[in-house]
């Protein structure tokens, strides 16, 4: 119980810490594309540790997006936010919200999608209020590659820490929601290929992103884990007794997962407690396991702790990583 409380409080404090940043973004005057890029978006602040980083082998026929730095629609017009409420008996009010932010213009099957999973004490609204959408708009403009951002609400009515999983006793099915209902709601008739679909997340969401990608390797091609952990940490016992199938460090044997690309981010001062040990060192440990298997991994160690301010500082590097993966698509 103490561990769960510590993880929840840490994320709540992080949400408060970014409120001022979000308010500043909301009041910024309209800028030219060149002004919007700003020097802070191109300086490589985080400490970068490269693992095995060959380009992924082509896995489908989806065309790679063509970069047009400074000349895409989002440079002049912000992305459009939409909240979709999907039926789910386990959600408060029996409806599960899904935040979707689309760049200007029509949707299409060759527009990549980044699915984002929040932490144990936050929601999709936390990410919206922290200006995640606006910051990613800026990176899309800088790189000249636009993509959809989609963040589901991951809390349940009974207050359990969900680990973004399907509860063993059937109380809720968050993994099923993310991998099925959310994908259908976001992509609709414009179903994406695996090569253009990425899953990422923060803290518990960073764990969930790694676990879901390894459990459904035919669905995603890239993973971004900000302050994730790569072994089971299940304070509310939602996974039951047999947890091996939910532990990322135990799911690396599948040939289907070999071409997954991983970006792991861990603040240098992040010592957030888990049931056993802490998040400190998890990125290095998991990176070593990936490298041993010849998988693609990049690790970032930015200054800071377990908070959105630290994680947002890596957005330029994260988008660089994603675009390099999408560029390798046929």
PDB file of N, CA and C in Angstrom, residues 4 33 42 46 54 72 92 94 106 177 179 188 217-218 228 230 238 251 257 287 300 312:
ATOM      1  N   UNK A   4       2.238   1.904  -3.496  1.00  0.00           N
ATOM      2  CA  UNK A   4       1.225   2.456  -4.384  1.00  0.00           C
ATOM      3  C   UNK A   4       0.999   3.925  -4.093  1.00  0.00           C
ATOM      4  N   UNK A  33       6.224  30.069 -38.122  1.00  0.00           N
ATOM      5  CA  UNK A  33       6.809  28.739 -37.925  1.00  0.00           C
ATOM      6  C   UNK A  33       8.233  28.776 -37.412  1.00  0.00           C
ATOM      7  N   UNK A  42      15.860  22.322 -30.305  1.00  0.00           N
ATOM      8  CA  UNK A  42      16.862  21.623 -31.103  1.00  0.00           C
ATOM      9  C   UNK A  42      18.126  21.297 -30.317  1.00  0.00           C
ATOM     10  N   UNK A  46      19.183  16.054 -23.114  1.00  0.00           N
ATOM     11  CA  UNK A  46      19.343  14.807 -22.357  1.00  0.00           C
ATOM     12  C   UNK A  46      20.646  14.093 -22.686  1.00  0.00           C
ATOM     13  N   UNK A  54      20.242  -0.302 -35.461  1.00  0.00           N
ATOM     14  CA  UNK A  54      20.079  -0.401 -36.908  1.00  0.00           C
ATOM     15  C   UNK A  54      18.664  -0.027 -37.295  1.00  0.00           C
ATOM     16  N   UNK A  72       4.750  21.980 -42.809  1.00  0.00           N
ATOM     17  CA  UNK A  72       3.556  21.153 -42.666  1.00  0.00           C
ATOM     18  C   UNK A  72       2.461  22.000 -42.022  1.00  0.00           C
ATOM     19  N   UNK A  92     -15.596   5.076 -14.412  1.00  0.00           N
ATOM     20  CA  UNK A  92     -16.561   5.913 -13.710  1.00  0.00           C
ATOM     21  C   UNK A  92     -17.600   6.458 -14.687  1.00  0.00           C
ATOM     22  N   UNK A  94     -19.398   4.639 -16.465  1.00  0.00           N
ATOM     23  CA  UNK A  94     -19.495   3.595 -17.497  1.00  0.00           C
ATOM     24  C   UNK A  94     -19.158   4.106 -18.894  1.00  0.00           C
ATOM     25  N   UNK A 106      -7.252  16.414 -43.441  1.00  0.00           N
ATOM     26  CA  UNK A 106      -7.956  15.138 -43.369  1.00  0.00           C
ATOM     27  C   UNK A 106      -7.101  14.026 -42.778  1.00  0.00           C
ATOM     28  N   UNK A 177      -9.037  -2.592 -24.076  1.00  0.00           N
ATOM     29  CA  UNK A 177      -9.524  -1.276 -24.501  1.00  0.00           C
ATOM     30  C   UNK A 177      -8.476  -0.562 -25.356  1.00  0.00           C
ATOM     31  N   UNK A 179      -5.811  -1.809 -27.029  1.00  0.00           N
ATOM     32  CA  UNK A 179      -5.400  -2.487 -28.258  1.00  0.00           C
ATOM     33  C   UNK A 179      -6.540  -2.710 -29.244  1.00  0.00           C
ATOM     34  N   UNK A 188     -10.460   4.291 -37.285  1.00  0.00           N
ATOM     35  CA  UNK A 188     -11.671   4.151 -38.084  1.00  0.00           C
ATOM     36  C   UNK A 188     -11.439   3.420 -39.393  1.00  0.00           C
ATOM     37  N   UNK A 217       2.947  -7.721 -30.494  1.00  0.00           N
ATOM     38  CA  UNK A 217       3.995  -7.185 -31.363  1.00  0.00           C
ATOM     39  C   UNK A 217       3.555  -6.990 -32.810  1.00  0.00           C
ATOM     40  N   UNK A 218       2.433  -7.589 -33.192  1.00  0.00           N
ATOM     41  CA  UNK A 218       1.930  -7.374 -34.542  1.00  0.00           C
ATOM     42  C   UNK A 218       1.157  -6.067 -34.661  1.00  0.00           C
ATOM     43  N   UNK A 228       9.476   4.267 -17.164  1.00  0.00           N
ATOM     44  CA  UNK A 228       8.781   3.003 -16.992  1.00  0.00           C
ATOM     45  C   UNK A 228       9.605   2.024 -16.163  1.00  0.00           C
ATOM     46  N   UNK A 230      10.227  -2.402 -15.917  1.00  0.00           N
ATOM     47  CA  UNK A 230      10.158  -3.491 -16.882  1.00  0.00           C
ATOM     48  C   UNK A 230      10.077  -4.858 -16.217  1.00  0.00           C
ATOM     49  N   UNK A 238      -3.904  -6.877  -9.458  1.00  0.00           N
ATOM     50  CA  UNK A 238      -4.871  -7.020 -10.541  1.00  0.00           C
ATOM     51  C   UNK A 238      -4.473  -8.119 -11.525  1.00  0.00           C
ATOM     52  N   UNK A 251       9.326 -11.148 -21.674  1.00  0.00           N
ATOM     53  CA  UNK A 251       8.562 -11.275 -22.921  1.00  0.00           C
ATOM     54  C   UNK A 251       9.411 -11.021 -24.160  1.00  0.00           C
ATOM     55  N   UNK A 257       8.652 -10.009 -31.908  1.00  0.00           N
ATOM     56  CA  UNK A 257       8.987  -8.770 -31.216  1.00  0.00           C
ATOM     57  C   UNK A 257      10.395  -8.280 -31.524  1.00  0.00           C
ATOM     58  N   UNK A 287      17.556  -1.983 -21.182  1.00  0.00           N
ATOM     59  CA  UNK A 287      18.335  -1.721 -22.390  1.00  0.00           C
ATOM     60  C   UNK A 287      19.357  -2.822 -22.628  1.00  0.00           C
ATOM     61  N   UNK A 300      17.779   7.528 -22.902  1.00  0.00           N
ATOM     62  CA  UNK A 300      18.031   8.921 -22.556  1.00  0.00           C
ATOM     63  C   UNK A 300      18.032   9.077 -21.052  1.00  0.00           C
ATOM     64  N   UNK A 312       9.122  15.923 -20.554  1.00  0.00           N
ATOM     65  CA  UNK A 312       8.874  16.792 -21.711  1.00  0.00           C
ATOM     66  C   UNK A 312      10.164  17.335 -22.312  1.00  0.00           C
TER      67      UNK A 312
END
